[in-house]
Each structure stands twice: as structure tokens, then as C-alpha cells.
Coordinates of C-alpha atoms (C1' of nucleotides) in Angstrom, one line a residue:
Chain X
X1 CA 84.4 71.2 105.6
X2 CA 82.4 69.1 108.0
X3 CA 85.3 66.1 108.0
X4 CA 83.2 64.0 110.0
X5 CA 83.6 61.1 113.6
X6 CA 86.5 60.0 114.9
X7 CA 89.3 60.5 117.2
X8 CA 89.6 63.9 118.0
X9 CA 93.1 64.1 118.6
X10 CA 95.6 67.0 118.4
X11 CA 97.1 65.6 115.6
X12 CA 93.2 66.0 114.0
X13 CA 92.8 69.7 115.8
X14 CA 96.1 70.9 114.1
X15 CA 95.4 69.9 110.6
X16 CA 91.6 71.5 110.6
X17 CA 93.2 75.0 111.2
X18 CA 95.5 74.5 109.6
X19 CA 93.4 74.1 106.5
X20 CA 90.6 76.6 107.7
X21 CA 92.8 78.9 107.3
X22 CA 94.1 77.8 103.7
X23 CA 90.6 78.0 102.8
X24 CA 89.4 81.0 104.4
X25 CA 92.2 82.8 106.1
X26 CA 94.2 83.7 109.2
X27 CA 91.5 86.3 110.1
X28 CA 89.0 83.3 109.3
X29 CA 89.7 80.5 112.5
X30 CA 88.3 80.3 115.1
X31 CA 88.1 77.5 117.7
X32 CA 84.3 77.7 117.8
X33 CA 84.6 77.3 113.2
X34 CA 87.5 74.4 113.9
X35 CA 85.5 72.6 115.8
X36 CA 82.2 72.5 113.6
X37 CA 84.7 71.3 110.7
X38 CA 85.6 68.8 113.4
X39 CA 81.9 67.8 114.4
X40 CA 82.6 68.4 117.8
X41 CA 81.9 71.1 120.7
X42 CA 84.2 74.0 120.4
X43 CA 85.5 73.2 124.2
X44 CA 86.3 69.7 123.1
X45 CA 90.1 71.5 121.9
X46 CA 90.9 72.2 125.1
X47 CA 91.5 68.2 126.1
X48 CA 94.4 68.6 123.7
X49 CA 95.0 72.3 122.9
X50 CA 95.8 75.0 126.2
X51 CA 94.4 77.4 124.3
X52 CA 93.7 79.1 120.4
X53 CA 97.7 80.6 120.7
X54 CA 99.3 77.2 121.1
X55 CA 96.9 76.1 118.7
X56 CA 98.5 78.5 116.0
X57 CA 102.1 78.2 117.3
X58 CA 101.2 74.1 116.4
X59 CA 99.9 75.2 113.5
X60 CA 103.6 76.8 112.8
X61 CA 105.7 73.7 113.7
X62 CA 103.9 71.9 111.9
X63 CA 104.2 74.1 108.4
X64 CA 107.9 74.2 109.1
X65 CA 108.2 70.5 109.8
X66 CA 106.9 70.2 105.6
X67 CA 110.3 72.0 105.2
X68 CA 112.0 69.3 102.7
X69 CA 115.3 69.9 102.0
X70 CA 116.9 68.0 99.4
X71 CA 120.6 68.1 98.7
X72 CA 122.7 66.2 96.2
X73 CA 125.6 65.7 99.0
X74 CA 128.3 66.3 96.9
X75 CA 126.9 69.5 96.1
X76 CA 129.7 71.9 97.7
X77 CA 128.7 74.0 100.4
X78 CA 127.3 77.2 98.3
X79 CA 124.4 75.0 95.9
X80 CA 123.4 73.6 99.6
X81 CA 122.7 76.6 101.7
X82 CA 120.7 77.8 98.2
X83 CA 118.5 74.8 98.4
X84 CA 117.9 75.7 102.3
X85 CA 117.0 79.0 101.8
X86 CA 115.1 78.2 98.7
X87 CA 113.4 74.8 101.1
X88 CA 112.3 76.7 103.1
X89 CA 110.5 79.2 100.9
X90 CA 108.3 76.5 98.8
X91 CA 106.1 76.9 102.7
X92 CA 104.7 80.2 101.0
X93 CA 104.1 77.5 98.1
X94 CA 102.8 74.1 100.6
X95 CA 100.6 76.6 102.5
X96 CA 100.2 80.4 101.3
X97 CA 98.2 81.5 103.7
X98 CA 99.6 80.1 106.6
X99 CA 102.9 81.6 106.1
X100 CA 101.4 84.7 107.8
X101 CA 101.3 82.0 110.8
X102 CA 105.2 80.6 110.7
X103 CA 105.9 84.6 110.3
X104 CA 104.5 86.0 112.5
X105 CA 105.2 83.5 115.7
X106 CA 108.4 83.1 117.3
X107 CA 108.9 78.9 117.1
X108 CA 111.3 76.8 119.2
X109 CA 110.0 73.6 117.4
X110 CA 112.1 71.1 116.8
X111 CA 110.8 71.8 113.6
X112 CA 112.1 75.1 113.8
X113 CA 115.2 74.1 114.4
X114 CA 115.8 71.3 112.3
X115 CA 116.8 73.1 109.4
X116 CA 119.1 75.9 111.7
X117 CA 121.2 73.1 112.7
X118 CA 121.0 71.7 109.2
X119 CA 122.4 75.8 107.8
X120 CA 124.7 75.9 110.7
X121 CA 126.7 72.7 109.9
X122 CA 126.9 73.1 105.9
X123 CA 127.9 76.6 106.9
X124 CA 130.9 74.9 109.6
X125 CA 132.3 72.2 106.9
X126 CA 132.8 75.1 104.7
X127 CA 135.1 76.1 107.2
X128 CA 133.1 79.3 108.2
X129 CA 134.1 79.8 111.9
X130 CA 130.4 78.8 114.3
X131 CA 130.0 83.6 115.4
X132 CA 130.3 83.7 111.4
X133 CA 128.1 80.8 110.3
X134 CA 125.2 82.6 113.2
X135 CA 125.8 85.9 111.4
X136 CA 125.1 84.1 107.9
X137 CA 122.0 82.1 108.6
X138 CA 120.4 84.3 110.6
X139 CA 120.7 87.3 107.4
X140 CA 120.0 83.9 105.2
X141 CA 116.5 83.8 107.8
X142 CA 115.9 87.6 108.1
X143 CA 115.9 87.7 103.4
X144 CA 113.9 84.5 103.2
X145 CA 111.3 85.2 106.2
X146 CA 110.8 89.1 104.1
X147 CA 110.6 87.2 100.4
X148 CA 108.0 85.1 102.5
X149 CA 106.4 88.3 103.4
X150 CA 106.2 89.1 100.3
X151 CA 105.6 86.9 98.0
X152 CA 102.2 85.9 99.8
X153 CA 100.9 89.4 99.8
X154 CA 101.0 90.7 102.7
X155 CA 104.1 93.3 103.6
X156 CA 105.1 96.9 102.6
X157 CA 106.6 95.7 99.3
X158 CA 107.4 97.5 95.9
X159 CA 105.1 96.8 93.7
X160 CA 102.1 98.6 92.3
X161 CA 98.5 97.7 91.2
X162 CA 97.6 94.9 88.4
X163 CA 95.2 97.8 87.6
X164 CA 92.5 99.3 89.4
X165 CA 91.7 103.0 89.0
X166 CA 93.3 105.3 92.1
X167 CA 90.8 108.0 93.6
X168 CA 91.9 110.7 93.0
X169 CA 93.8 109.8 90.1
X170 CA 92.7 111.3 86.5
X171 CA 94.9 108.1 84.0
X172 CA 93.2 105.3 84.7
X173 CA 96.2 103.7 86.2
X174 CA 96.8 102.8 89.8
X175 CA 100.7 105.1 89.5
X176 CA 101.4 107.0 92.4
X177 CA 100.9 110.8 91.9
X178 CA 104.2 111.3 88.9
X179 CA 105.5 114.6 90.3
X180 CA 106.4 113.2 93.7
X181 CA 106.9 110.2 92.4
X182 CA 108.8 110.1 89.0
X183 CA 110.7 106.1 88.8
X184 CA 107.5 104.9 90.1
X185 CA 105.7 106.1 87.5
X186 CA 108.9 105.6 84.5
X187 CA 109.3 102.1 86.0
X188 CA 105.8 101.1 86.0
X189 CA 105.3 98.7 84.0
X190 CA 108.4 96.5 85.0
X191 CA 107.4 97.1 88.8
X192 CA 103.4 95.2 87.8
X193 CA 104.9 92.4 86.3
X194 CA 106.5 90.6 89.7
X195 CA 108.0 87.1 89.1
X196 CA 108.5 85.8 92.6
X197 CA 111.0 83.1 91.7
X198 CA 113.3 85.9 90.0
X199 CA 112.7 88.0 92.5
X200 CA 113.8 85.3 95.0
X201 CA 117.1 84.2 93.1
X202 CA 118.3 87.5 92.7
X203 CA 118.6 88.1 96.4
X204 CA 119.7 84.7 96.7
X205 CA 122.3 84.8 94.8
X206 CA 123.9 88.1 95.9
X207 CA 123.8 87.1 99.7
X208 CA 125.5 83.5 98.3
X209 CA 128.8 85.3 96.4
X210 CA 129.1 87.9 99.3
X211 CA 129.4 84.9 102.1
X212 CA 131.7 83.6 100.1
X213 CA 133.8 86.5 99.8
X214 CA 133.9 86.6 103.6
X215 CA 135.1 82.3 103.7
X216 CA 139.0 82.4 103.9
X217 CA 140.6 80.4 101.4
X218 CA 138.6 81.6 98.5
X219 CA 139.2 81.7 95.5
X220 CA 137.3 84.4 93.9
X221 CA 138.0 86.7 96.9
X222 CA 139.3 91.0 96.4
X223 CA 141.9 90.9 99.1
Chain Z
X1 CA 95.3 106.3 129.5
X2 CA 92.2 108.2 129.0
X3 CA 93.0 111.6 127.0
X4 CA 90.3 113.7 127.1
X5 CA 88.0 115.4 125.4
X6 CA 88.4 117.6 122.5
X7 CA 88.1 117.5 119.3
X8 CA 87.8 113.9 117.5
X9 CA 89.6 113.1 114.7
X10 CA 91.6 111.1 111.9
X11 CA 94.8 111.6 113.4
X12 CA 93.6 111.8 117.4
X13 CA 92.2 108.1 116.8
X14 CA 95.6 106.9 114.7
X15 CA 97.8 107.9 117.3
X16 CA 95.6 107.1 119.6
X17 CA 95.7 102.9 118.9
X18 CA 99.1 103.5 117.6
X19 CA 100.1 104.4 121.1
X20 CA 97.3 101.6 122.8
X21 CA 99.2 99.4 121.2
X22 CA 102.1 100.0 122.2
X23 CA 101.6 100.6 125.6
X24 CA 99.4 97.3 125.4
X25 CA 100.0 95.3 122.3
X26 CA 98.2 94.4 119.1
X27 CA 95.7 91.4 120.7
X28 CA 94.6 94.2 123.3
X29 CA 93.5 96.5 120.6
X30 CA 89.7 97.0 120.1
X31 CA 87.4 99.7 118.7
X32 CA 85.8 99.5 123.0
X33 CA 88.9 100.0 123.8
X34 CA 90.6 103.3 121.8
X35 CA 87.2 104.9 122.0
X36 CA 88.1 104.8 125.7
X37 CA 90.7 106.0 125.7
X38 CA 89.4 108.9 123.8
X39 CA 86.3 109.6 126.2
X40 CA 83.9 108.6 123.3
X41 CA 81.8 105.9 122.2
X42 CA 82.7 102.6 120.7
X43 CA 80.6 103.9 117.4
X44 CA 82.4 108.2 117.6
X45 CA 85.4 105.7 115.9
X46 CA 83.6 105.1 112.6
X47 CA 82.5 108.6 112.0
X48 CA 86.6 108.5 110.9
X49 CA 88.0 105.6 110.4
X50 CA 85.4 102.5 108.0
X51 CA 86.7 99.9 110.3
X52 CA 89.5 98.6 112.2
X53 CA 90.6 96.5 109.0
X54 CA 91.5 100.1 107.4
X55 CA 92.4 101.8 111.4
X56 CA 95.6 99.6 111.6
X57 CA 96.5 99.8 107.8
X58 CA 96.9 103.9 108.8
X59 CA 98.6 103.6 111.6
X60 CA 101.0 100.7 109.6
X61 CA 100.8 104.3 107.0
X62 CA 101.6 107.0 110.6
X63 CA 104.6 104.1 111.6
X64 CA 106.3 104.6 108.1
X65 CA 106.0 108.5 108.1
X66 CA 107.4 108.4 110.6
X67 CA 111.1 107.0 108.6
X68 CA 114.3 110.2 108.5
X69 CA 116.6 109.4 106.1
X70 CA 119.5 111.4 106.3
X71 CA 121.9 111.4 104.0
X72 CA 124.6 113.8 103.5
X73 CA 124.3 114.6 100.2
X74 CA 127.9 114.2 98.9
X75 CA 127.8 110.7 100.5
X76 CA 127.9 107.7 97.7
X77 CA 125.5 105.4 96.9
X78 CA 127.0 102.2 99.2
X79 CA 126.0 104.8 101.9
X80 CA 123.2 106.1 101.3
X81 CA 122.3 102.4 100.6
X82 CA 123.1 101.7 103.9
X83 CA 121.5 105.1 105.5
X84 CA 117.8 104.4 103.9
X85 CA 117.8 101.2 104.9
X86 CA 119.0 102.1 108.6
X87 CA 116.0 105.0 108.9
X88 CA 114.1 102.1 107.8
X89 CA 115.5 99.8 110.9
X90 CA 114.5 102.4 113.7
X91 CA 110.6 101.4 113.2
X92 CA 111.4 98.8 115.4
X93 CA 112.8 101.3 117.9
X94 CA 110.3 103.5 116.8
X95 CA 107.4 102.0 116.9
X96 CA 108.7 98.5 118.5
X97 CA 105.6 96.8 119.0
X98 CA 103.7 98.4 116.0
X99 CA 106.3 96.9 114.0
X100 CA 104.5 94.2 113.9
X101 CA 101.1 95.8 112.0
X102 CA 103.2 97.6 109.6
X103 CA 105.3 94.2 108.2
X104 CA 101.9 92.5 108.0
X105 CA 99.7 94.9 106.4
X106 CA 100.1 95.8 102.5
X107 CA 100.6 100.3 101.9
X108 CA 100.8 101.8 99.7
X109 CA 100.2 104.8 100.8
X110 CA 102.7 108.0 99.8
X111 CA 104.0 106.8 103.4
X112 CA 105.5 104.0 102.8
X113 CA 106.7 104.9 99.0
X114 CA 108.8 108.1 99.4
X115 CA 111.1 105.7 100.9
X116 CA 110.9 103.0 98.2
X117 CA 111.9 106.0 95.2
X118 CA 114.6 107.8 96.8
X119 CA 116.5 104.2 97.0
X120 CA 115.0 103.5 93.5
X121 CA 116.9 107.1 92.5
X122 CA 120.0 106.5 95.0
X123 CA 120.5 103.2 92.1
X124 CA 119.6 105.0 89.4
X125 CA 122.1 107.6 90.2
X126 CA 124.8 105.4 91.2
X127 CA 124.4 103.8 87.4
X128 CA 122.0 100.8 87.7
X129 CA 119.6 99.9 84.9
X130 CA 115.7 100.2 85.5
X131 CA 115.2 96.3 85.7
X132 CA 118.8 95.7 88.3
X133 CA 117.7 98.9 90.5
X134 CA 113.5 97.1 91.2
X135 CA 115.2 94.1 92.2
X136 CA 117.9 95.6 94.5
X137 CA 115.4 96.8 96.4
X138 CA 113.2 93.9 96.5
X139 CA 116.1 92.6 98.3
X140 CA 116.9 95.2 100.8
X141 CA 112.8 95.4 101.5
X142 CA 112.7 91.8 102.1
X143 CA 116.2 91.6 104.5
X144 CA 114.8 94.7 106.3
X145 CA 111.6 93.0 107.2
X146 CA 112.8 90.3 107.8
X147 CA 115.5 92.2 109.8
X148 CA 112.4 93.7 111.5
X149 CA 110.9 90.5 111.9
X150 CA 113.6 89.8 114.5
X151 CA 114.1 92.3 116.1
X152 CA 111.0 92.8 117.0
X153 CA 111.4 89.0 118.7
X154 CA 108.3 87.5 117.2
X155 CA 109.2 85.7 114.3
X156 CA 111.0 82.5 113.7
X157 CA 114.7 83.0 114.2
X158 CA 118.3 81.4 115.4
X159 CA 118.2 82.1 119.0
X160 CA 118.2 80.2 122.1
X161 CA 116.0 81.2 125.3
X162 CA 118.1 83.2 127.5
X163 CA 117.6 80.5 130.6
X164 CA 114.4 78.6 130.9
X165 CA 114.9 75.5 132.3
X166 CA 113.4 73.6 129.4
X167 CA 110.5 70.8 131.0
X168 CA 112.4 67.5 129.7
X169 CA 116.0 68.8 130.5
X170 CA 118.6 67.5 132.6
X171 CA 120.4 70.4 132.7
X172 CA 118.7 74.2 133.4
X173 CA 119.2 75.0 130.1
X174 CA 117.3 76.0 127.8
X175 CA 119.3 74.1 125.2
X176 CA 117.7 71.9 122.6
X177 CA 118.7 68.0 122.2
X178 CA 121.9 67.4 122.0
X179 CA 121.9 64.7 120.1
X180 CA 119.9 65.9 117.5
X181 CA 120.6 69.5 118.0
X182 CA 125.0 69.3 117.8
X183 CA 125.6 72.7 116.8
X184 CA 123.4 74.9 118.2
X185 CA 124.6 73.4 121.0
X186 CA 128.2 74.1 121.3
X187 CA 127.1 77.5 119.2
X188 CA 124.6 77.7 122.6
X189 CA 127.0 80.5 124.2
X190 CA 127.0 83.0 121.0
X191 CA 123.6 82.5 120.0
X192 CA 122.6 83.8 123.8
X193 CA 124.0 86.9 123.3
X194 CA 122.7 89.1 121.1
X195 CA 123.2 91.9 118.9
X196 CA 120.9 92.8 116.7
X197 CA 122.5 96.3 115.9
X198 CA 125.1 94.0 115.0
X199 CA 123.4 90.9 113.0
X200 CA 121.7 93.5 110.8
X201 CA 125.4 95.6 109.6
X202 CA 126.4 92.6 109.1
X203 CA 124.0 91.1 106.6
X204 CA 123.3 94.6 104.7
X205 CA 127.3 95.1 104.3
X206 CA 127.3 91.3 102.5
X207 CA 124.4 92.7 100.8
X208 CA 125.6 96.0 99.7
X209 CA 128.5 94.7 98.8
X210 CA 127.8 92.0 96.9
X211 CA 125.4 94.7 94.9
X212 CA 128.3 96.7 94.0
X213 CA 130.2 94.0 92.7
X214 CA 127.0 93.9 90.0
X215 CA 127.6 97.4 89.1
X216 CA 128.9 98.2 85.9
X217 CA 132.5 99.1 85.9
X218 CA 132.5 99.3 89.0
X219 CA 137.0 99.1 90.4
X220 CA 135.9 96.2 93.1
X221 CA 134.4 93.9 90.7
X222 CA 135.8 89.9 90.0
X223 CA 135.0 90.7 86.5
Chain F
dA1 C1' 88.6 60.5 131.1
dC2 C1' 86.2 62.7 127.7
dC3 C1' 83.3 65.2 126.3
dT4 C1' 79.7 69.8 126.2
dG5 C1' 75.6 73.1 127.0
dA6 C1' 74.9 77.2 129.0
dA7 C1' 77.5 81.1 131.4
dC8 C1' 80.7 85.3 131.7
dA9 C1' 83.1 88.6 129.6
dC10 C1' 84.4 90.6 125.2
dC11 C1' 84.2 91.5 120.1
dG12 C1' 83.3 94.9 115.0
dT13 C1' 79.7 96.3 113.1
dT14 C1' 74.6 97.9 112.2
dC15 C1' 71.0 100.8 112.5
dA16 C1' 67.8 103.8 114.8
dA17 C1' 67.6 108.1 117.6
dG18 C1' 69.4 111.8 118.4
dT19 C1' 71.5 116.9 118.6
Chain A
dA1 C1' 77.1 117.1 110.4
dC2 C1' 78.7 114.1 114.0
dC3 C1' 77.5 111.2 117.9
dT4 C1' 75.5 107.5 120.9
dG5 C1' 72.9 103.7 123.2
dA6 C1' 71.0 99.8 121.9
dA7 C1' 71.5 94.9 119.7
dC8 C1' 73.1 91.8 116.7
dA9 C1' 76.5 88.0 115.8
dC10 C1' 79.4 86.6 117.1
dC11 C1' 84.7 85.5 119.8
dG12 C1' 87.8 83.0 124.1
dT13 C1' 87.3 80.6 127.6
dT14 C1' 85.6 79.0 131.8
dC15 C1' 83.1 76.0 135.4
dA16 C1' 79.7 72.5 136.4
dA17 C1' 77.3 69.3 135.0
dG18 C1' 76.8 64.6 132.4
dT19 C1' 79.4 59.7 130.4

DNA sequence: ACCTGAACACCGTTCAAGT
DNA sequence: ACCTGAACACCGTTCAAGT
């Protein structure tokens, strides 16, 4: 997709890279290919970006900067945490094929730190100590990252193929050997049907409720 | 690392690839490089493996097959779930640089399905319904995958650099702008100190306890 | 200051020729 | 049946030459 003559800038290069990834996948991108989309020589990119790795970092930052947390400011901390986790997950909707880029590179840009600072703020305001807040946020990040990986279909995950004949199975299903995997087989129907929203909300709810039990002075705690 | 003359096999090729990744990182591997380690021509590999992608899939499968769940068979379901999650996480210890390969490609091999079947078995035996068991396992997978990503230091995560002078900060710390990130700054010490075991156990405990509350007939539930 | 062609040292993979 | 060199169509990046 040739996007025409125009002043070359870092922003345009990053946007072109993100676009190309979205259209053709991460494996398709190369400095030469991006340059072609921008109508310039491959080497021109190096006036704005030191390397391909740095460009991918910039793509990750660009995607992260699109996270929009909208919370009713009077919402309680549990709803705020939920909203923040959901906003993070929106990456998979907004940039499905860039998600892997985001998830697979460390990112300490302000765009990445902003949602984290916000989450810490929510927890500290809710009465959690600093150390607890950090561990809670780390737990949520791990859960959200893992959910993103599953959602873009790139990680090992608990699903079965939709149809497809498994080469060495007699039955026409993609189910694994019933002798070794009885449960995967008996649950095959449930496994084939996948609802990313429901899956995400299920785990999110578990985590939020468990965190609530942790909070000093909670009304629903067991002790 | 030249590993000498020997009958070329698929297993030797996969092991050589995993080894090379462990020694020099994923970006270092190429069919030519692996072949050099094996003392054969690059093209010889194609007699055993259809493509580089397929070889990386095989590496992921190889790593997954190393998962060893050891549970006291009389342990209750909560301890079993914990042991299973921990076994999964051991990947990061056993194959730190292959972890990204595992986490970044779908894997429906028997080696990958086995721990999943086992986890489902634990939950179903504990009295959870099939649909619930699936969602619980999916939640744990997401959490473990995200934890692996953090542990191998490859994902966006809640940490600060250990030292390193941030170029445009006056203070000699790597802390972000205190005006925009007050909490990240005030918690800088706690953030710099990281304990992967403690982090993992923290979130694992939250999840297990939340799942326990979910179980019909639980003794610690709120309703 | 920014752009660029040619060049270097690599890739994955095909193919035809070897044994 | 397995191996392999040469070749093809690519890579990222350096450098010197252009404006």
C-alpha cells in the first residue's frame, strides 16, 4: 500500500510499520517493505530510526499509547481495576497482529508506564499498601498479557481446532486420542466454542474478588 | 558449538536448535547456523523438517515435553493445581531463552495437551463442572503464560531498570519523571527489587483461593 | 541535513546433481 | 534414501556519494 509522497517523519514511519504488520503480519515486515509503502529508499528510514529493533519498539509504544481507560470517576476501586484491565485488553481488538509485538518486547516508555501508574493509584487509594499494590498490578499484568496471547491465537491455549481432519485419526474430528485425552474428548464441544470476552471476564472476576478479600477492612473477607 | 559427526535425526536437529537458542538467543538461529553445529549442510535439515517454522514448533513441543508435574497423589485439588502451575513455570528456569518460542506459537502437540488434560482432571475430580473447569484452566494458562513472559524479561512489566542513567533525568536513577509518575517514583525501591518466585506465588494464591470460593460445597465460601 | 544506490554479509528455500 | 553445492530472491545495515 503506497501512501504517497510527503515529508518523512518518525511518526509516519512507525504508523506505516504498524499498518503493514496489521495488513500482512509481523513476519512480512522489512525495512525495504516499509520504505516501499512510504515511497522512499530503505536507507532513508535510518535517518529517523536507528534500527529495525528500535522501530518495533516504537510500534509497541505506539500501540500502548492507544490505551484509553474510561472510568466513571465515582466508581469504586474494583470497577476501576476492571476497566483498566479491559482497556489493556482492547489492544487485541484495535491491533490484533501488532499484539505480539507489544507483548514480546520490554517497554518502559511513558505510554507503557501511564496505565501502570494509574493502576497503582487506584489500589493505593483503595487502601492497599505499596508492596501489595505492586504485586497485585503484576498479577493483573501477567493475566492480561496471557489473555492477549490467547486471544490473538498465538500461544499454547486450551482449545481444539474447529474442524480439520487430524491426519492420523480415523474419526473426522480434530480431537486428540480419546485413550490418552478422555476429558479433552468428552469436552470437545465446549472447547471448540470459544468466547474471548467471557473467558477474559471469568478470570478477571476471579482476580478482582480475590484481591478484594486481601484488602484490610474488606466486608466480604473470610477472617 | 560443533557436535560432531553422527546420524542426522529429527531429534538431534531439534535439540541442536534448542541448544543454540539457549546459548545465543532466538534471533541468532538460522538453518545454516544449526547445520554448522551439526556438521552438515543447511539443506540436509530439510530431509527431517519441512521448514524453519516447523522446526521452531518442534522446539516448543520439545520444551513442553519436559514439564514434570510431581504431586503427592493424596494432595487435595488446590495443592495439585498449584503444583501443575509451578511445573509449567519451570520452563522459564529450564529453558529461559526458549520460553519466548514456547509462548509465541500455538501448540497442539500431545506434549502440550498432556498437562492440560491433567489439570482438567484435577478440577473435574474436585467437583467442578466441565464448562467451569475449562474456564478455570484457561485462566491459569493465561496467568502462567503472562508470568513466563515477565520472568524472561521480554514483556512489558512493572519494574524499573536496576541502575542506568536515564539520559534526560538529572538524578542518576532510572526512575521516570516524578511529576507524571509519582507512585512509580515513591515505590522505586520496591520496584527495583524483584522476586519472581514471590510474584508468581502471590498471583497463584489469589487465583487458587478465588477458584476455591467458586466450588460448590466449599467450606470457605461467602454464600 | 536529508536522501540514496551499490555493496556486504547474511537469510530460507528450490532444484538438480550427486552417492 | 539421504546428502549437498549452486542459485534465487530476499534480508539489515554500512558507506560513500549525491543534493
